[in-house]
CSV table of C-alpha atoms in Angstrom, one decimal:
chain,number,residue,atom,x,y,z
C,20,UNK,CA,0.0,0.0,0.0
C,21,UNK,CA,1.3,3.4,-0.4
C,22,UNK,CA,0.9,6.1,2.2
C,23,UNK,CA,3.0,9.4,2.9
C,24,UNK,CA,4.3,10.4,6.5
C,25,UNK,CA,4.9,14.6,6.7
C,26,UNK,CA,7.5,14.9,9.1
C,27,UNK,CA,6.6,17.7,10.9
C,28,UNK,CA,2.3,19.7,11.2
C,29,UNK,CA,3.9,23.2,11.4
C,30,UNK,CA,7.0,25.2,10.5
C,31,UNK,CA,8.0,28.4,11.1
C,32,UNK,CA,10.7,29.9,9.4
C,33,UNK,CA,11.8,33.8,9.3
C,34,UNK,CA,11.6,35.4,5.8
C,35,UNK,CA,15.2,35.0,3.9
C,36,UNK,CA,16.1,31.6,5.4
C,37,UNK,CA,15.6,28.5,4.0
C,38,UNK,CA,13.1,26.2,4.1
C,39,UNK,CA,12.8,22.1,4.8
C,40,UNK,CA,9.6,20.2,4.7
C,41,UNK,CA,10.1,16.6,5.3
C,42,UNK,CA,8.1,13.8,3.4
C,43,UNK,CA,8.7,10.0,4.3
C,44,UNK,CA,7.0,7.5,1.6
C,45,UNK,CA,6.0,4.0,1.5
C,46,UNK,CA,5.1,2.6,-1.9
C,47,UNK,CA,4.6,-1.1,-3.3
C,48,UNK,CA,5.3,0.6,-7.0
C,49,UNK,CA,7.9,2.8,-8.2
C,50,UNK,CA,6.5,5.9,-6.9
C,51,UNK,CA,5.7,9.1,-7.9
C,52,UNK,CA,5.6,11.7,-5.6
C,53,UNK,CA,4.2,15.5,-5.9
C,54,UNK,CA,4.3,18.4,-3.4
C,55,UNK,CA,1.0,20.4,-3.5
C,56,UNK,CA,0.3,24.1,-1.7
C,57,UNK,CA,-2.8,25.1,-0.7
C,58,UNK,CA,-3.2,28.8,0.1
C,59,UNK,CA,-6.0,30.3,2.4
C,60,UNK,CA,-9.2,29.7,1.0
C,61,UNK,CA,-7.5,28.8,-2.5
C,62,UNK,CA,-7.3,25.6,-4.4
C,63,UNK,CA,-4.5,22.8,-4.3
C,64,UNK,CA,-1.6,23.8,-6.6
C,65,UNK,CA,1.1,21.4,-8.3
C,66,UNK,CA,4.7,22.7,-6.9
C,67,UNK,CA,6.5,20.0,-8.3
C,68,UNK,CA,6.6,16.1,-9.4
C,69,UNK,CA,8.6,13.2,-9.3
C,70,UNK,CA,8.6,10.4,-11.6
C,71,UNK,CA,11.2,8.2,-12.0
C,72,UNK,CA,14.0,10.9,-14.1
C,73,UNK,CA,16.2,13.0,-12.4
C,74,UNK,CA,16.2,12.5,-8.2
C,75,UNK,CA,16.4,16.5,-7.9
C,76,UNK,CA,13.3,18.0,-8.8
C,77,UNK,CA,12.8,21.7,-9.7
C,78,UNK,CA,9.3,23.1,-8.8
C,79,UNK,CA,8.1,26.4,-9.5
C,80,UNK,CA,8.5,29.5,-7.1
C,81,UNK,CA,12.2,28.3,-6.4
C,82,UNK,CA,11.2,25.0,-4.2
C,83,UNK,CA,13.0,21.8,-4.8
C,84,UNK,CA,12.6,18.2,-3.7
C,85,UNK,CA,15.2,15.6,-4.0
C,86,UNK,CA,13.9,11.6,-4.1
C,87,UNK,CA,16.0,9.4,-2.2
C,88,UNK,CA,15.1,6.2,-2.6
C,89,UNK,CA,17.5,4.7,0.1
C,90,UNK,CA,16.1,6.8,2.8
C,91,UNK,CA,12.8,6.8,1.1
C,92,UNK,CA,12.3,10.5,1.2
C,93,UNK,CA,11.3,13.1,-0.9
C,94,UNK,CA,11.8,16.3,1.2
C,95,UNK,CA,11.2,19.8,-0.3
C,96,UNK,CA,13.4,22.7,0.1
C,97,UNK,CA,13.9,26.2,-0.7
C,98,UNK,CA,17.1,28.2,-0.1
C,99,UNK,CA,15.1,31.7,0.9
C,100,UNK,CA,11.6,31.9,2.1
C,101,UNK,CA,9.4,34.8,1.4
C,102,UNK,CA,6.4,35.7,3.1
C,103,UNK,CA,4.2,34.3,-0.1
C,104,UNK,CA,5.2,31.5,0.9
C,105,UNK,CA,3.1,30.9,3.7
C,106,UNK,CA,0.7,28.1,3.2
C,107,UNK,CA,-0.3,24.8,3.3
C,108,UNK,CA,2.1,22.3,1.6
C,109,UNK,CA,1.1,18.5,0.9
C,110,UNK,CA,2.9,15.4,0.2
C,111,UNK,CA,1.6,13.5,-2.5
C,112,UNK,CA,2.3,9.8,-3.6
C,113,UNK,CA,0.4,8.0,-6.8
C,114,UNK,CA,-1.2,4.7,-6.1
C,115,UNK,CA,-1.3,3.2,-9.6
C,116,UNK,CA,-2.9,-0.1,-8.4
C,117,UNK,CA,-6.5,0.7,-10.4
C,118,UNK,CA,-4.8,1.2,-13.1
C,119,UNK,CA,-5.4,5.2,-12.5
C,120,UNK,CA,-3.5,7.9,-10.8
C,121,UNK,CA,-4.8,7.8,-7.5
C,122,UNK,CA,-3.3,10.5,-5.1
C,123,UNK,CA,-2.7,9.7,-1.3
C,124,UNK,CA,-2.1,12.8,0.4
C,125,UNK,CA,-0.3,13.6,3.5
C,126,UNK,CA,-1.5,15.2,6.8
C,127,UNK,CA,-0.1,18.2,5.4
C,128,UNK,CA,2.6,20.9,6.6
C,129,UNK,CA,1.8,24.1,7.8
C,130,UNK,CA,4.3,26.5,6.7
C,131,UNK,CA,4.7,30.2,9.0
C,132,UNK,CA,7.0,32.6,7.2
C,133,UNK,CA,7.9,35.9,9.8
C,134,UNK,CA,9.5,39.2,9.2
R,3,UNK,CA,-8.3,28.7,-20.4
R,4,UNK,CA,-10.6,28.2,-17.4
R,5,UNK,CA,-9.4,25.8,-14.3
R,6,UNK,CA,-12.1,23.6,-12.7
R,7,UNK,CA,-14.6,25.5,-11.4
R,8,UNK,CA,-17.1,24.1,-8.4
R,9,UNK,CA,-20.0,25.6,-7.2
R,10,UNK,CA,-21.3,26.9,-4.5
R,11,UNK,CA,-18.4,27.9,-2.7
R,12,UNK,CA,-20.3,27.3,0.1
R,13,UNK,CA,-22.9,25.5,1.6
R,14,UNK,CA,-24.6,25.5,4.9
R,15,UNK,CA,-27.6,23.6,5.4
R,16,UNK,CA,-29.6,21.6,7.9
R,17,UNK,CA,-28.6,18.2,9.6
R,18,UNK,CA,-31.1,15.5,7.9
R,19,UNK,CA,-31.2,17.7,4.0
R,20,UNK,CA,-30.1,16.5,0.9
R,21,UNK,CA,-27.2,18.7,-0.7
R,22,UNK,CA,-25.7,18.4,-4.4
R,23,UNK,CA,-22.0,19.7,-5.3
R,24,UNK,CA,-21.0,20.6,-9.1
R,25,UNK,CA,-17.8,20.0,-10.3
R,26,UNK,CA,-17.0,21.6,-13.8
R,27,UNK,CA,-13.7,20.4,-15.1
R,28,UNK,CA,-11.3,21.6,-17.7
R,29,UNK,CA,-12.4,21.1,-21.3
R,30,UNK,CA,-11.3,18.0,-22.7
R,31,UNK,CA,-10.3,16.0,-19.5
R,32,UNK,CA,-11.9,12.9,-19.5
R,33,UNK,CA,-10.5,12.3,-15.5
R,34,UNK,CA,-12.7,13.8,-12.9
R,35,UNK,CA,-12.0,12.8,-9.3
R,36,UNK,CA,-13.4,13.8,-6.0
R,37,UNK,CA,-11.5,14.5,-2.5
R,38,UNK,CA,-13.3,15.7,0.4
R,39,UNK,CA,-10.6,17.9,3.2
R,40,UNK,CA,-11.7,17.7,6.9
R,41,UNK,CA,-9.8,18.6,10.1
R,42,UNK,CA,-10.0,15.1,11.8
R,43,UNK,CA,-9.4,13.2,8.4
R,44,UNK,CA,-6.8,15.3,5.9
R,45,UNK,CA,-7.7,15.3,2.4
R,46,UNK,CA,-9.2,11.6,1.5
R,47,UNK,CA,-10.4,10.2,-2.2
R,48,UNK,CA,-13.7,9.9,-2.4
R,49,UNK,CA,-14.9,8.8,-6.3
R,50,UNK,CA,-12.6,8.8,-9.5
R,51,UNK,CA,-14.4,9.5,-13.0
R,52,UNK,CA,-13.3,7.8,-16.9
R,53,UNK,CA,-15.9,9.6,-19.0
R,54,UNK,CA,-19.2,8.9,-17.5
R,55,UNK,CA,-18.4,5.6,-15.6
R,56,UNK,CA,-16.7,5.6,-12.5
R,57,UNK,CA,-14.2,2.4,-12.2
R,58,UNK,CA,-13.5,3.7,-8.5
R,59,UNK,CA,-15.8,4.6,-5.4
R,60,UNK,CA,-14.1,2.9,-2.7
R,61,UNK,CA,-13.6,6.3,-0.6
R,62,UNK,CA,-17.7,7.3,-0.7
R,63,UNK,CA,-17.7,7.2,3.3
R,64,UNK,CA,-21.3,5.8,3.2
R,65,UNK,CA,-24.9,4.9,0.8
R,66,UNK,CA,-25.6,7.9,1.8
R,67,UNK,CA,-22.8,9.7,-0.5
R,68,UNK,CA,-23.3,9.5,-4.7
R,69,UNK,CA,-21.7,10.7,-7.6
R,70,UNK,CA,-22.9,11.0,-11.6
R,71,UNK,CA,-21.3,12.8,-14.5
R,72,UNK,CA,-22.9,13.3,-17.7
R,73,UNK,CA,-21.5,13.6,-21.1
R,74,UNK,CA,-18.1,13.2,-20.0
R,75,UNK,CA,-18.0,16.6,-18.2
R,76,UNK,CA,-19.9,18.1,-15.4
R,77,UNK,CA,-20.2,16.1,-12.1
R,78,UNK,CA,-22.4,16.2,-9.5
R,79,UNK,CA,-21.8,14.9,-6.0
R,80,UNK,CA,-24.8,14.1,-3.5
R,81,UNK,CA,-24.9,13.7,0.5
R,82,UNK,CA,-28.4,12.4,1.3
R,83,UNK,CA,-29.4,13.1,4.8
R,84,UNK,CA,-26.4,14.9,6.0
R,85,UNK,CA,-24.7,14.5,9.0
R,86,UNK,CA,-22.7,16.4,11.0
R,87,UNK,CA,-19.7,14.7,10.5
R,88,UNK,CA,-20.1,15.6,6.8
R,89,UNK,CA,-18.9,18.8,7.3
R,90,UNK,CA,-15.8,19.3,5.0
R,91,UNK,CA,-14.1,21.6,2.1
R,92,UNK,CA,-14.9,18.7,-1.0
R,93,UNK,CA,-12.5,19.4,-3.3
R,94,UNK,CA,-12.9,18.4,-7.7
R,95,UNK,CA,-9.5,17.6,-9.6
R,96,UNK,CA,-9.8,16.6,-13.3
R,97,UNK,CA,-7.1,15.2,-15.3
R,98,UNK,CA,-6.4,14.8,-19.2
R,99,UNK,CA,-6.4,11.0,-19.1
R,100,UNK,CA,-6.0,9.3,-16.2
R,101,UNK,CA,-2.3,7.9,-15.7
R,102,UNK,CA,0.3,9.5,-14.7
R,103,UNK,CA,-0.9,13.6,-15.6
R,104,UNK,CA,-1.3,16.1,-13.3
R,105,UNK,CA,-4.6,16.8,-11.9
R,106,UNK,CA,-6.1,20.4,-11.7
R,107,UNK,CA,-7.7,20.8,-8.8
R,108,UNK,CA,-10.5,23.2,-7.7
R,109,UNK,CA,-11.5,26.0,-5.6
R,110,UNK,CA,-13.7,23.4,-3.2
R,111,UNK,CA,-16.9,23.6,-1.8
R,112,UNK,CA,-17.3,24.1,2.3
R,113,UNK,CA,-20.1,22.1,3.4
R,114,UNK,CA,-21.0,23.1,6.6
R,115,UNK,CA,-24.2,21.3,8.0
R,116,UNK,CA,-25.9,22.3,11.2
């Protein structure tokens, strides 16, 4: 069965450092693995995917995850936080078993970003 | 182009009503799933959508809960004699195709029942 384990509910960072949100997954299948940010009262949003090519992944607005299978983590990392970053952000893994991309989500990490 | 669109935004209504959610997905994806977001229970899979037929409903919580969609594009998700515990942000997501694409998701509904 695949699940996702977020590391940590809430971070708090101040504006200009960076930022680590860790992601632990468990997965029957070659995974793939997506971060997701929800803004206040806004929609989910794709940051970034992994699926099986490069182990660093770039995702929009600067973040980053790297997949390491050994460790089987797929943190997510920016060097310098701004305060548009504050949000929601999710850790994603695709069950594949019904033959469809099937997204099991994370609890979810609350991101803080202060002056 | 437009993103998925849901409506209403939000809904409150009485314990023991019928509700119905609309989900209006991107033109031309023929994957249309359904989440529901609640504090207790994080963001779960409810129903999964290949044209009209849905091949998955293993995550309706109850008989209560239903889901159609007609000619491959809008959806419509019914509670039937809410509960309390229904009480949630249900979130829409359509995809172009179903493996492996990124799914869109929308703004949510927030279901609030009295």
């Amino acid at each position: 069965a695949q699940s996702v384990t977020q590391l940590d509910s809430h971070v708090s960072v101040s504006e200009g450092t960076p930022v680590l949100l860790r992601c632990n997954y468990s997965s029957s299948y070659s995974p793939s693995l997506f971060w997701y940010v929800q803004h206040p009262n806004k929609g989910l949003q794709l940051l970034l995917k992994y699926t099986s090519a490069a182990t660093l992944v770039k995702g929009i607005n600067g973040f980053e995850a790297e997949f390491k299978k050994s460790e089987t983590s797929f943190h997510l990392t920016k060097p310098s936080a701004h305060m548009s970053d504050a949000a929601e952000y999710f850790c994603v893994v695709s069950d594949p078993s019904g033959g469809y991309n099937k997204l099991i989500f994370g609890a979810g990490t609350r991101l803080a970003v202060h002056p | 182009g437009a993103g998925v669109s849901q409506s209403p935004s939000n809904k409150v209504t009485e314990k023991g009503k019928d509700v119905e959610l609309r989900c209006d997905p991107i033109s031309g994806h023929t994957a249309l799933y359904w989440y529901r977001q609640s504090l207790g229970q994080g963001l779960e899979f409810l129903i999964y959508f290949q044209g009209n037929s849905a091949p998955d409903k293993s995550g309706l919580p109850s008989d209560r809960f239903s889901a159609e969609r007609t000619g491959g594009s809008v959806s419509t998700l019914t509670i039937q004699r809410t509960q309390q515990e229904d009480s949630a942000v249900y979130l829409c997501a359509s995809s172009f195709g179903a493996s492996g694409n990124e799914q869109f998701f929308g703004p949510g509904t927030r279901l609030t029942v009295l």
